[in-house]
Amino acid sequence: MQGGFYEVKVQKRTTKSRIISAAWQLFYEQGYEDTTVDEIIRVAQTSKGSFYHYFKSKDALLNTLSYLFDEKYEQLIDTMDEEWNTYRKLLYLNNELFTMIENSVSIDLLARLLSSQLITKGEKSLLDRDRFYYKLLRKIIQEGQQKGELRTDISIGEIVKAYAICERSFMYDWCISGGEYSLRSYSQSLLPIFMKDFFTLI
């Protein structure tokens, strides 16, 4: 999907993004502890100098999962039909992201990221309102209100916040439960229930 409503800034695939993608691919395939910086550099096709320009250590990559999520959202823009209503767009984005998480993100590392967000006193990457994730959600919600699909007595920010809280809560529970159920399927069945009061018609 190009232009118009979806002209949200999409970042070019940089050296940093290649390093992050390579790292999480290796973390999933062979485990975090068994992945070395040299292997990440090789898969990312970059240099050791470039790696340490962006990251102080391998541990620093643990806080980049939200960056990987945003890359997924950037890819999904071109696969959404402009004729879809807001309800379908939100369910689609959730379905695709959670499918990616189930298929390519270690549950242990996801749990580590989520727990770090609870104890960190600095920047909380999942709550960064400058993330592509939040920019895209604001655009979708704004369009939904303009089309009369979403209530206008509730602000765009509050609806976005509620949606993001739902997604985070599903991820937290999935991690706590040890992945005993399908994150994607469970979310697809419950998200409409949690969000229905924001819609004028589902």
Coordinates of C-alpha atoms in Angstrom, one line a residue:
M1 CA 0.0 0.0 0.0
Q2 CA 1.6 3.2 -1.1
G3 CA 1.1 6.9 -0.5
G4 CA -1.9 8.8 1.0
F5 CA -2.9 7.7 4.4
Y6 CA 0.0 5.3 4.9
E7 CA 2.8 7.8 4.2
V8 CA 4.3 6.9 7.6
K9 CA 8.1 7.3 7.4
V10 CA 9.7 3.9 6.7
Q11 CA 13.3 3.7 7.6
K12 CA 15.8 2.3 5.1
R13 CA 17.5 -1.0 6.0
T14 CA 20.6 0.2 7.7
T15 CA 23.7 -1.5 9.0
K16 CA 22.1 -1.3 12.5
S17 CA 18.9 -3.0 11.3
R18 CA 20.9 -5.8 9.6
I19 CA 22.8 -6.4 12.8
I20 CA 19.6 -6.6 14.8
S21 CA 17.9 -8.9 12.3
A22 CA 20.9 -11.2 12.2
A23 CA 21.2 -11.3 15.9
W24 CA 17.6 -12.3 16.5
Q25 CA 17.7 -14.8 13.8
L26 CA 20.7 -16.5 15.4
F27 CA 19.2 -16.2 18.9
Y28 CA 16.2 -18.1 17.7
E29 CA 18.1 -20.7 15.7
Q30 CA 20.9 -21.6 18.2
G31 CA 20.1 -19.8 21.4
Y32 CA 21.3 -16.5 22.9
E33 CA 24.2 -18.0 25.0
D34 CA 25.5 -20.0 22.0
T35 CA 25.5 -17.0 19.6
T36 CA 28.7 -15.0 19.4
V37 CA 29.3 -11.4 18.2
D38 CA 31.5 -12.7 15.4
E39 CA 28.6 -14.9 14.1
I40 CA 26.2 -11.9 14.2
I41 CA 28.8 -9.8 12.3
R42 CA 29.1 -12.6 9.7
V43 CA 25.4 -13.0 9.1
A44 CA 24.8 -9.2 9.1
Q45 CA 27.7 -8.9 6.5
T46 CA 29.3 -6.0 8.4
S47 CA 32.4 -5.3 10.4
K48 CA 33.3 -5.5 14.1
G49 CA 33.8 -1.8 14.1
S50 CA 30.3 -1.2 12.9
F51 CA 28.9 -3.6 15.4
Y52 CA 30.5 -1.8 18.4
H53 CA 29.6 1.5 16.9
Y54 CA 25.9 0.7 17.6
F55 CA 26.2 -1.8 20.5
K56 CA 28.5 -2.0 23.5
S57 CA 28.0 -5.8 23.7
K58 CA 25.8 -8.7 22.7
D59 CA 23.7 -8.0 25.8
A60 CA 22.7 -4.5 24.4
L61 CA 20.8 -6.3 21.6
L62 CA 18.3 -7.7 24.1
N63 CA 16.6 -4.3 24.1
T64 CA 16.2 -4.2 20.4
L65 CA 13.3 -6.5 19.9
S66 CA 10.9 -3.6 19.6
Y67 CA 13.0 -2.4 16.6
L68 CA 12.5 -5.8 15.0
F69 CA 8.7 -5.6 15.6
D70 CA 8.7 -2.2 13.9
E71 CA 10.5 -3.6 10.9
K72 CA 7.7 -6.2 10.6
Y73 CA 5.0 -3.4 10.7
E74 CA 6.9 -1.5 8.0
Q75 CA 6.7 -4.6 5.8
L76 CA 3.0 -5.1 6.5
I77 CA 1.9 -1.7 5.2
D78 CA 2.2 -2.8 1.6
T79 CA 0.1 -5.9 2.3
M80 CA -2.9 -4.2 3.8
D81 CA -5.9 -3.4 1.5
E82 CA -7.1 0.3 1.7
E83 CA -10.7 -1.0 1.6
W84 CA -10.3 -2.9 4.9
N85 CA -12.1 -1.3 7.8
T86 CA -10.2 -0.4 11.0
Y87 CA -11.3 -3.5 12.8
R88 CA -9.8 -5.8 10.1
K89 CA -6.6 -3.8 9.9
L90 CA -5.9 -4.0 13.6
L91 CA -6.6 -7.7 13.8
Y92 CA -4.4 -8.3 10.7
L93 CA -1.5 -6.4 12.2
N94 CA -1.8 -8.3 15.5
N95 CA -2.1 -11.7 13.7
E96 CA 0.9 -11.1 11.6
L97 CA 3.1 -9.8 14.4
F98 CA 2.2 -12.6 16.9
T99 CA 2.7 -15.2 14.1
M100 CA 6.2 -13.8 13.7
I101 CA 6.8 -13.9 17.4
E102 CA 5.7 -17.5 17.7
N103 CA 7.8 -18.6 14.7
S104 CA 11.0 -16.6 15.1
V105 CA 11.4 -15.2 18.7
S106 CA 12.6 -17.2 21.6
I107 CA 10.1 -17.1 24.4
D108 CA 12.9 -16.9 26.9
L109 CA 14.3 -13.8 25.3
L110 CA 10.9 -12.2 24.9
A111 CA 10.4 -12.8 28.6
R112 CA 13.8 -11.2 29.3
L113 CA 12.8 -8.1 27.3
L114 CA 9.5 -7.7 29.0
S115 CA 11.0 -8.2 32.5
S116 CA 13.7 -5.6 31.7
Q117 CA 11.0 -3.1 30.9
L118 CA 9.6 -3.5 34.4
I119 CA 12.8 -2.8 36.2
T120 CA 14.7 -0.3 34.0
K121 CA 14.8 3.3 35.2
G122 CA 15.8 4.6 31.8
E123 CA 14.2 4.5 28.4
K124 CA 11.5 1.9 28.0
S125 CA 11.6 0.9 24.4
L126 CA 8.2 -0.7 24.3
L127 CA 6.6 2.6 25.4
D128 CA 8.5 4.9 23.0
R129 CA 5.8 6.9 21.3
D130 CA 8.2 7.7 18.4
R131 CA 8.3 4.1 17.4
F132 CA 6.9 3.2 14.0
Y133 CA 4.3 1.0 15.8
Y134 CA 2.7 3.9 17.5
K135 CA 2.8 6.2 14.5
L136 CA 1.0 3.5 12.4
L137 CA -1.6 2.8 15.0
R138 CA -2.4 6.6 15.4
K139 CA -2.9 6.8 11.6
I140 CA -5.2 3.8 11.5
I141 CA -7.2 5.0 14.5
Q142 CA -7.5 8.5 13.1
E143 CA -8.8 7.1 9.8
G144 CA -11.3 4.9 11.7
Q145 CA -12.7 7.9 13.5
Q146 CA -13.0 9.9 10.3
K147 CA -14.9 7.0 8.7
G148 CA -17.3 6.7 11.7
E149 CA -16.0 3.2 12.6
L150 CA -14.6 4.3 16.0
R151 CA -16.0 6.4 18.7
T152 CA -14.9 10.0 18.7
D153 CA -15.6 10.8 22.3
I154 CA -12.5 8.8 23.1
S155 CA -9.2 10.3 22.0
I156 CA -6.9 8.7 19.4
G157 CA -4.2 8.5 22.1
E158 CA -6.4 6.6 24.5
I159 CA -7.5 4.1 21.9
V160 CA -4.0 3.5 20.8
K161 CA -2.9 3.1 24.4
A162 CA -5.7 0.5 25.1
Y163 CA -4.7 -1.5 22.0
A164 CA -1.0 -1.5 23.0
I165 CA -1.8 -2.5 26.5
C166 CA -3.9 -5.5 25.2
E167 CA -1.0 -6.6 23.0
R168 CA 1.6 -6.4 25.8
S169 CA -0.7 -8.2 28.2
F170 CA -1.1 -11.1 25.8
M171 CA 2.7 -11.3 25.4
Y172 CA 3.3 -11.2 29.2
D173 CA 0.8 -13.9 29.9
W174 CA 2.1 -16.1 27.0
C175 CA 5.6 -15.8 28.5
I176 CA 4.4 -16.5 32.1
S177 CA 2.5 -19.5 30.8
G178 CA 5.6 -20.9 29.1
G179 CA 4.0 -20.7 25.6
E180 CA 1.5 -23.4 26.5
Y181 CA -1.0 -22.0 24.0
S182 CA -0.9 -20.2 20.7
L183 CA -0.2 -16.5 21.2
R184 CA -1.7 -15.7 17.8
S185 CA -4.9 -17.7 18.2
Y186 CA -5.6 -16.6 21.7
S187 CA -5.1 -13.0 20.9
Q188 CA -7.3 -13.2 17.8
S189 CA -10.2 -14.6 19.9
L190 CA -9.8 -12.1 22.8
L191 CA -8.7 -8.8 21.2
P192 CA -12.1 -8.2 19.6
I193 CA -13.7 -8.6 23.0
F194 CA -11.4 -6.2 24.7
M195 CA -11.6 -3.6 22.0
K196 CA -15.3 -3.8 21.0
D197 CA -16.4 -0.8 23.1
F198 CA -14.2 1.5 21.0
F199 CA -16.0 0.6 17.8
T200 CA -19.3 2.0 16.6
L201 CA -20.0 -1.3 14.8
I202 CA -18.2 -4.6 14.5

